[in-house]
mmCIF file of C-alpha atoms in Angstrom:
data_model
loop_
_atom_site.group_PDB
_atom_site.id
_atom_site.type_symbol
_atom_site.label_atom_id
_atom_site.label_comp_id
_atom_site.label_asym_id
_atom_site.label_seq_id
_atom_site.Cartn_x
_atom_site.Cartn_y
_atom_site.Cartn_z
ATOM 1 C CA UNK Y 8 -19.983 -8.008 -15.829
ATOM 2 C CA UNK Y 9 -17.325 -6.324 -17.992
ATOM 3 C CA UNK Y 10 -18.888 -2.865 -17.543
ATOM 4 C CA UNK Y 11 -19.829 -3.275 -13.862
ATOM 5 C CA UNK Y 12 -17.841 -1.098 -11.450
ATOM 6 C CA UNK Y 13 -17.721 -0.481 -7.735
ATOM 7 C CA UNK Y 14 -18.647 3.004 -6.532
ATOM 8 C CA UNK Y 15 -17.294 4.454 -3.305
ATOM 9 C CA UNK Y 16 -17.020 7.852 -1.633
ATOM 10 C CA UNK Y 17 -13.760 9.040 -0.118
ATOM 11 C CA UNK Y 18 -13.042 12.485 1.310
ATOM 12 C CA UNK Y 19 -16.164 13.782 -0.393
ATOM 13 C CA UNK Y 20 -15.026 12.498 -3.790
ATOM 14 C CA UNK Y 21 -16.546 9.813 -6.045
ATOM 15 C CA UNK Y 22 -14.328 6.893 -6.981
ATOM 16 C CA UNK Y 23 -15.023 4.146 -9.478
ATOM 17 C CA UNK Y 24 -12.933 0.989 -9.102
ATOM 18 C CA UNK Y 25 -13.161 -2.778 -9.600
ATOM 19 C CA UNK Y 26 -15.294 -5.012 -7.433
ATOM 20 C CA UNK Y 27 -14.228 -8.368 -6.080
ATOM 21 C CA UNK Y 28 -15.903 -10.088 -9.022
ATOM 22 C CA UNK Y 29 -13.111 -8.960 -11.367
ATOM 23 C CA UNK Y 30 -10.358 -11.573 -11.950
ATOM 24 C CA UNK Y 31 -7.462 -11.115 -9.535
ATOM 25 C CA UNK Y 32 -4.895 -11.038 -12.369
ATOM 26 C CA UNK Y 33 -6.186 -7.624 -13.536
ATOM 27 C CA UNK Y 34 -8.252 -6.407 -10.569
ATOM 28 C CA UNK Y 35 -7.725 -2.822 -9.367
ATOM 29 C CA UNK Y 36 -7.757 -2.467 -5.586
ATOM 30 C CA UNK Y 37 -11.412 -2.397 -4.494
ATOM 31 C CA UNK Y 38 -11.239 -0.880 -0.998
ATOM 32 C CA UNK Y 39 -10.898 2.666 0.394
ATOM 33 C CA UNK Y 40 -9.991 1.872 4.040
ATOM 34 C CA UNK Y 41 -6.252 1.898 3.424
ATOM 35 C CA UNK Y 42 -6.290 5.305 1.816
ATOM 36 C CA UNK Y 43 -8.498 6.486 4.685
ATOM 37 C CA UNK Y 44 -5.874 5.389 7.191
ATOM 38 C CA UNK Y 45 -3.119 7.249 5.408
ATOM 39 C CA UNK Y 46 -5.107 10.471 5.059
ATOM 40 C CA UNK Y 47 -6.216 10.260 8.693
ATOM 41 C CA UNK Y 48 -2.533 10.016 9.600
ATOM 42 C CA UNK Y 49 -1.676 13.089 7.496
ATOM 43 C CA UNK Y 50 -4.398 15.142 9.149
ATOM 44 C CA UNK Y 51 -3.488 14.005 12.672
ATOM 45 C CA UNK Y 52 0.180 14.864 12.169
ATOM 46 C CA UNK Y 53 -0.372 18.148 10.323
ATOM 47 C CA UNK Y 54 0.990 16.877 7.008
ATOM 48 C CA UNK Y 55 -2.290 17.128 5.071
ATOM 49 C CA UNK Y 56 -1.565 20.646 3.752
ATOM 50 C CA UNK Y 57 2.221 20.395 3.915
ATOM 51 C CA UNK Y 58 3.198 19.400 0.372
ATOM 52 C CA UNK Y 59 3.558 21.290 -2.898
ATOM 53 C CA UNK Y 60 3.816 18.037 -4.831
ATOM 54 C CA UNK Y 61 2.069 14.703 -4.099
ATOM 55 C CA UNK Y 62 3.373 11.487 -5.698
ATOM 56 C CA UNK Y 63 1.531 8.159 -5.476
ATOM 57 C CA UNK Y 64 3.626 5.420 -7.153
ATOM 58 C CA UNK Y 65 0.970 2.690 -6.817
ATOM 59 C CA UNK Y 66 -2.156 4.735 -7.325
ATOM 60 C CA UNK Y 67 -4.778 2.067 -8.117
ATOM 61 C CA UNK Y 68 -7.936 3.953 -8.973
ATOM 62 C CA UNK Y 69 -6.454 7.205 -7.583
ATOM 63 C CA UNK Y 70 -7.866 7.301 -4.030
ATOM 64 C CA UNK Y 71 -5.027 9.419 -2.640
ATOM 65 C CA UNK Y 72 -4.568 11.906 -5.457
ATOM 66 C CA UNK Y 73 -8.227 12.597 -6.086
ATOM 67 C CA UNK Y 74 -9.002 12.887 -2.363
ATOM 68 C CA UNK Y 75 -6.157 15.366 -1.849
ATOM 69 C CA UNK Y 76 -7.085 17.656 -4.698
ATOM 70 C CA UNK Y 77 -6.009 20.721 -2.677
ATOM 71 C CA UNK Y 78 -2.339 19.977 -3.391
ATOM 72 C CA UNK Y 79 -1.126 22.041 -6.321
ATOM 73 C CA UNK Y 80 0.703 19.314 -8.267
ATOM 74 C CA UNK Y 81 -0.124 15.626 -8.187
ATOM 75 C CA UNK Y 82 1.415 12.612 -9.904
ATOM 76 C CA UNK Y 83 -0.281 9.176 -10.009
ATOM 77 C CA UNK Y 84 1.625 6.156 -11.313
ATOM 78 C CA UNK Y 85 0.807 2.436 -11.529
ATOM 79 C CA UNK Y 86 2.082 -0.686 -13.236
ATOM 80 C CA UNK Y 87 -1.468 -1.768 -14.145
ATOM 81 C CA UNK Y 88 -2.917 -0.020 -17.198
ATOM 82 C CA UNK Y 89 -6.426 -0.788 -15.916
ATOM 83 C CA UNK Y 90 -5.684 1.130 -12.733
ATOM 84 C CA UNK Y 91 -4.349 4.060 -14.704
ATOM 85 C CA UNK Y 92 -7.566 4.126 -16.733
ATOM 86 C CA UNK Y 93 -9.691 4.162 -13.582
ATOM 87 C CA UNK Y 94 -7.535 6.888 -12.003
ATOM 88 C CA UNK Y 95 -7.910 9.086 -15.087
ATOM 89 C CA UNK Y 96 -11.663 8.451 -15.163
ATOM 90 C CA UNK Y 97 -11.916 9.499 -11.508
ATOM 91 C CA UNK Y 98 -9.843 12.571 -12.293
ATOM 92 C CA UNK Y 99 -12.424 13.602 -14.875
ATOM 93 C CA UNK Y 100 -15.420 12.763 -12.682
ATOM 94 C CA UNK Y 101 -14.087 14.799 -9.749
ATOM 95 C CA UNK Y 102 -12.627 17.603 -11.912
ATOM 96 C CA UNK Y 103 -9.291 17.124 -10.183
ATOM 97 C CA UNK Y 104 -6.886 19.793 -11.343
ATOM 98 C CA UNK Y 105 -3.130 19.473 -11.933
ATOM 99 C CA UNK Y 106 -3.013 15.665 -11.866
ATOM 100 C CA UNK Y 107 -0.722 13.740 -14.187
ATOM 101 C CA UNK Y 108 -1.479 10.006 -14.551
ATOM 102 C CA UNK Y 109 0.942 7.515 -16.047
ATOM 103 C CA UNK Y 110 2.256 3.955 -16.232
ATOM 104 C CA UNK Y 111 5.387 3.049 -14.289
ATOM 105 C CA UNK Y 112 6.924 0.078 -12.495
ATOM 106 C CA UNK Y 113 8.255 1.241 -9.131
ATOM 107 C CA UNK Y 114 10.993 -1.390 -9.306
ATOM 108 C CA UNK Y 115 12.411 0.688 -12.173
ATOM 109 C CA UNK Y 116 12.475 3.757 -9.913
ATOM 110 C CA UNK Y 117 10.860 7.146 -10.333
ATOM 111 C CA UNK Y 118 11.081 8.460 -13.926
ATOM 112 C CA UNK Y 119 14.301 10.452 -14.297
ATOM 113 C CA UNK Y 120 12.573 13.445 -15.877
ATOM 114 C CA UNK Y 121 10.647 13.945 -12.619
ATOM 115 C CA UNK Y 122 13.774 13.453 -10.557
ATOM 116 C CA UNK Y 123 15.436 16.283 -12.373
ATOM 117 C CA UNK Y 124 12.554 18.771 -12.370
ATOM 118 C CA UNK Y 125 10.494 18.539 -9.164
ATOM 119 C CA UNK Y 126 10.965 21.199 -6.523
ATOM 120 C CA UNK Y 127 9.202 22.471 -3.441
ATOM 121 C CA UNK Y 128 8.003 20.128 -0.696
ATOM 122 C CA UNK Y 129 7.426 16.634 -2.107
ATOM 123 C CA UNK Y 130 5.235 14.064 -0.363
ATOM 124 C CA UNK Y 131 5.202 10.408 -1.359
ATOM 125 C CA UNK Y 132 1.975 8.778 -0.192
ATOM 126 C CA UNK Y 133 2.329 5.081 -0.756
ATOM 127 C CA UNK Y 134 0.209 1.931 -0.443
ATOM 128 C CA UNK Y 135 1.936 -0.882 -2.297
ATOM 129 C CA UNK Y 136 0.463 -4.420 -2.452
ATOM 130 C CA UNK Y 137 1.672 -5.927 0.831
ATOM 131 C CA UNK Y 138 -0.167 -9.171 1.634
ATOM 132 C CA UNK Y 139 2.148 -12.109 2.317
ATOM 133 C CA UNK Y 140 1.847 -14.681 -0.448
ATOM 134 C CA UNK Y 141 3.244 -18.242 -0.201
ATOM 135 C CA UNK Y 142 2.920 -19.132 -3.866
ATOM 136 C CA UNK Y 143 3.380 -17.359 -7.158
ATOM 137 C CA UNK Y 144 0.088 -15.834 -8.340
ATOM 138 C CA UNK Y 145 -1.723 -17.145 -5.245
ATOM 139 C CA UNK Y 146 -3.169 -13.676 -4.501
ATOM 140 C CA UNK Y 147 -4.533 -10.901 -6.757
ATOM 141 C CA UNK Y 148 -2.097 -8.501 -8.387
ATOM 142 C CA UNK Y 149 -3.368 -5.660 -6.165
ATOM 143 C CA UNK Y 150 -2.624 -7.585 -2.934
ATOM 144 C CA UNK Y 151 0.449 -9.757 -3.586
ATOM 145 C CA UNK Y 152 3.481 -8.419 -1.702
ATOM 146 C CA UNK Y 153 5.670 -11.476 -2.116
ATOM 147 C CA UNK Y 154 6.579 -14.102 0.485
ATOM 148 C CA UNK Y 155 7.076 -11.708 3.376
ATOM 149 C CA UNK Y 156 4.836 -8.906 2.114
ATOM 150 C CA UNK Y 157 7.621 -6.371 1.651
ATOM 151 C CA UNK Y 158 8.711 -6.936 -1.962
ATOM 152 C CA UNK Y 159 7.033 -3.798 -3.354
ATOM 153 C CA UNK Y 160 7.288 -1.783 -0.135
ATOM 154 C CA UNK Y 161 11.078 -2.156 -0.194
ATOM 155 C CA UNK Y 162 11.157 -1.318 -3.928
ATOM 156 C CA UNK Y 163 9.243 1.883 -3.240
ATOM 157 C CA UNK Y 164 11.658 2.904 -0.446
ATOM 158 C CA UNK Y 165 14.673 2.258 -2.646
ATOM 159 C CA UNK Y 166 13.154 4.237 -5.511
ATOM 160 C CA UNK Y 167 12.386 7.191 -3.260
ATOM 161 C CA UNK Y 168 15.909 7.122 -1.799
ATOM 162 C CA UNK Y 169 17.335 7.140 -5.335
ATOM 163 C CA UNK Y 170 14.982 10.002 -6.216
ATOM 164 C CA UNK Y 171 16.155 12.025 -3.213
ATOM 165 C CA UNK Y 172 19.824 11.363 -3.942
ATOM 166 C CA UNK Y 173 19.473 12.576 -7.527
ATOM 167 C CA UNK Y 174 17.001 15.422 -7.058
ATOM 168 C CA UNK Y 175 18.519 18.867 -6.391
ATOM 169 C CA UNK Y 176 15.428 21.074 -6.443
ATOM 170 C CA UNK Y 177 13.126 19.743 -3.764
ATOM 171 C CA UNK Y 178 13.106 21.776 -0.572
ATOM 172 C CA UNK Y 179 11.986 18.777 1.495
ATOM 173 C CA UNK Y 180 10.930 15.199 0.776
ATOM 174 C CA UNK Y 181 8.704 13.061 3.027
ATOM 175 C CA UNK Y 182 7.387 9.539 2.736
ATOM 176 C CA UNK Y 183 4.322 7.969 4.393
ATOM 177 C CA UNK Y 184 3.898 4.345 3.438
ATOM 178 C CA UNK Y 185 1.240 1.932 4.679
ATOM 179 C CA UNK Y 186 2.529 -1.596 5.112
ATOM 180 C CA UNK Y 187 2.401 -5.002 6.696
ATOM 181 C CA UNK Y 188 5.585 -5.831 8.584
ATOM 182 C CA UNK Y 189 6.929 -8.961 10.213
ATOM 183 C CA UNK Y 190 7.731 -8.272 13.830
ATOM 184 C CA UNK Y 191 9.171 -9.740 17.023
ATOM 185 C CA UNK Y 192 6.870 -9.099 19.966
ATOM 186 C CA UNK Y 193 9.610 -9.868 22.477
ATOM 187 C CA UNK Y 194 12.147 -7.239 21.404
ATOM 188 C CA UNK Y 195 9.825 -4.841 19.560
ATOM 189 C CA UNK Y 196 11.615 -5.048 16.209
ATOM 190 C CA UNK Y 197 9.900 -4.639 12.836
ATOM 191 C CA UNK Y 198 11.291 -5.695 9.472
ATOM 192 C CA UNK Y 199 10.060 -2.671 7.512
ATOM 193 C CA UNK Y 200 11.283 -0.248 10.184
ATOM 194 C CA UNK Y 201 14.760 -1.773 10.153
ATOM 195 C CA UNK Y 202 14.908 -1.491 6.352
ATOM 196 C CA UNK Y 203 13.627 2.111 6.441
ATOM 197 C CA UNK Y 204 16.243 3.100 9.021
ATOM 198 C CA UNK Y 205 19.009 1.580 6.836
ATOM 199 C CA UNK Y 206 17.651 3.418 3.825
ATOM 200 C CA UNK Y 207 16.823 6.853 5.230
ATOM 201 C CA UNK Y 208 18.802 7.060 8.470
ATOM 202 C CA UNK Y 209 18.017 5.881 11.968
ATOM 203 C CA UNK Y 210 16.868 9.305 13.202
ATOM 204 C CA UNK Y 211 14.600 10.081 10.274
ATOM 205 C CA UNK Y 212 12.094 7.231 10.470
ATOM 206 C CA UNK Y 213 9.154 6.245 12.709
ATOM 207 C CA UNK Y 214 6.807 3.251 12.549
ATOM 208 C CA UNK Y 215 3.240 3.853 13.754
ATOM 209 C CA UNK Y 216 1.410 0.603 14.448
ATOM 210 C CA UNK Y 217 -2.333 1.025 13.809
ATOM 211 C CA UNK Y 218 -3.270 -0.952 16.882
ATOM 212 C CA UNK Y 219 -6.959 0.022 16.768
ATOM 213 C CA UNK Y 220 -7.293 -1.299 13.207
ATOM 214 C CA UNK Y 221 -8.157 -4.853 12.238
ATOM 215 C CA UNK Y 222 -6.059 -6.589 9.556
ATOM 216 C CA UNK Y 223 -5.627 -9.600 7.220
ATOM 217 C CA UNK Y 224 -8.672 -9.180 4.947
ATOM 218 C CA UNK Y 225 -10.635 -12.389 4.287
ATOM 219 C CA UNK Y 226 -13.859 -12.450 2.264
ATOM 220 C CA UNK Y 227 -13.820 -8.687 2.160
ATOM 221 C CA UNK Y 228 -13.352 -8.096 5.895
ATOM 222 C CA UNK Y 229 -10.403 -7.399 8.173
ATOM 223 C CA UNK Y 230 -11.113 -9.148 11.461
ATOM 224 C CA UNK Y 231 -7.730 -10.055 13.014
ATOM 225 C CA UNK Y 232 -6.135 -8.090 15.855
ATOM 226 C CA UNK Y 233 -3.148 -5.889 15.080
ATOM 227 C CA UNK Y 234 -0.473 -7.211 15.459
ATOM 228 C CA UNK Y 235 -1.543 -10.717 14.396
ATOM 229 C CA UNK Y 236 0.073 -13.980 15.384
ATOM 230 C CA UNK Y 237 2.015 -15.526 12.460
ATOM 231 C CA UNK Y 238 0.091 -18.790 12.910
ATOM 232 C CA UNK Y 239 -3.013 -17.096 11.439
ATOM 233 C CA UNK Y 240 -1.527 -16.456 8.010
ATOM 234 C CA UNK Y 241 -3.172 -19.622 6.586
ATOM 235 C CA UNK Y 242 -6.632 -18.156 7.185
ATOM 236 C CA UNK Y 243 -6.113 -16.142 3.963
ATOM 237 C CA UNK Y 244 -6.499 -19.406 2.017
ATOM 238 C CA UNK Y 245 -10.208 -19.442 2.891
ATOM 239 C CA UNK Y 246 -10.847 -16.143 1.099
ATOM 240 C CA UNK Y 247 -13.134 -16.852 -1.846
ATOM 241 C CA UNK Y 248 -12.229 -13.556 -3.484
ATOM 242 C CA UNK Y 249 -8.442 -13.879 -3.206
ATOM 243 C CA UNK Y 250 -7.785 -17.603 -3.622
ATOM 244 C CA UNK Y 251 -8.934 -19.796 -6.519
ATOM 245 C CA UNK Y 252 -11.012 -22.780 -5.364
ATOM 246 C CA UNK Y 253 -8.801 -25.112 -7.374
ATOM 247 C CA UNK Y 254 -5.688 -23.920 -5.458
ATOM 248 C CA UNK Y 255 -7.161 -23.518 -1.989
ATOM 249 C CA UNK Y 256 -5.509 -26.639 -0.460
ATOM 250 C CA UNK Y 257 -2.220 -25.806 -2.139
ATOM 251 C CA UNK Y 258 -2.269 -22.230 -0.856
ATOM 252 C CA UNK Y 259 -3.336 -23.299 2.640
ATOM 253 C CA UNK Y 260 -0.384 -25.683 2.901
ATOM 254 C CA UNK Y 261 1.889 -23.034 1.456
ATOM 255 C CA UNK Y 262 0.865 -20.612 4.154
ATOM 256 C CA UNK Y 263 1.447 -23.194 6.917
ATOM 257 C CA UNK Y 264 4.961 -23.787 5.608
ATOM 258 C CA UNK Y 265 5.505 -20.064 5.422
ATOM 259 C CA UNK Y 266 4.383 -19.641 9.039
ATOM 260 C CA UNK Y 267 7.068 -22.107 10.134
ATOM 261 C CA UNK Y 268 9.706 -20.489 7.917
ATOM 262 C CA UNK Y 269 8.989 -17.004 9.310
ATOM 263 C CA UNK Y 270 9.005 -18.114 12.937
ATOM 264 C CA UNK Y 271 12.334 -19.868 12.366
ATOM 265 C CA UNK Y 272 13.735 -16.508 11.273
ATOM 266 C CA UNK Y 273 12.747 -14.928 14.575
ATOM 267 C CA UNK Y 274 9.482 -13.212 13.647
ATOM 268 C CA UNK Y 275 6.310 -14.148 15.499
ATOM 269 C CA UNK Y 276 3.772 -11.438 14.585
ATOM 270 C CA UNK Y 277 2.577 -9.446 11.574
ATOM 271 C CA UNK Y 278 1.882 -5.767 12.104
ATOM 272 C CA UNK Y 279 -0.141 -3.221 10.159
ATOM 273 C CA UNK Y 280 1.088 0.361 10.271
ATOM 274 C CA UNK Y 281 2.604 3.446 8.657
ATOM 275 C CA UNK Y 282 6.289 4.192 8.089
ATOM 276 C CA UNK Y 283 6.863 7.960 8.242
ATOM 277 C CA UNK Y 284 10.248 8.947 6.854
ATOM 278 C CA UNK Y 285 11.685 12.461 6.606
ATOM 279 C CA UNK Y 286 13.771 11.665 3.563
ATOM 280 C CA UNK Y 287 15.161 15.204 3.299
#
């Protein structure tokens, strides 16, 4: 199965990526629905044609950058060399112009050469791995967002803030980032929204909960309501594509402990939505 790939169509473009049969330690994200949600949001809010520069710091197989080929300058980065290879392949297949593809760890920030040189209106379109994971290496590389799901999401926000603080040429900078967020249904607070407000300013950030979308993918399907009760986290342990059979009991117990830990911190739901930040 080394040469077997998954084929999908997104915004009229062909995308090759990994299927769920590929080992989770190297697997490139197999699904297009998350990129669809982000692009739908851009179109609905009249951002789709706004940018001069599009940056995707966790590109996977390049869903965002190839789908939005109308933007003049596009940059696709990823920590996974396999993802970078897929993205470049999809660039060639779709004859996507003005797309630069490269390897980068978002926790190291945005490469300084780009910080110094990019001008115009810059849009960061971001979909970091954001599934909550109770154990190290319990979930695939493309899904694991750390214990509360925000490890990479927060790294991306910090990197973009640092980019904005150092960049002098960009006319405007905007961030749209898809994420899972712990929430409190009683007071309406969301962990990712609080962090975004601290990072970019309280008046510059909105959180749009995708209430009509299902969440918490298990065996290839998202079937839980949005937001989802924290007590359902352990259902992820039953996913045959995400959790190794030999670790299923361990991961299930890990999730149940994590559910208690999260509730003790005052969070009782998990939400699926988009942070929209006017960074500059």
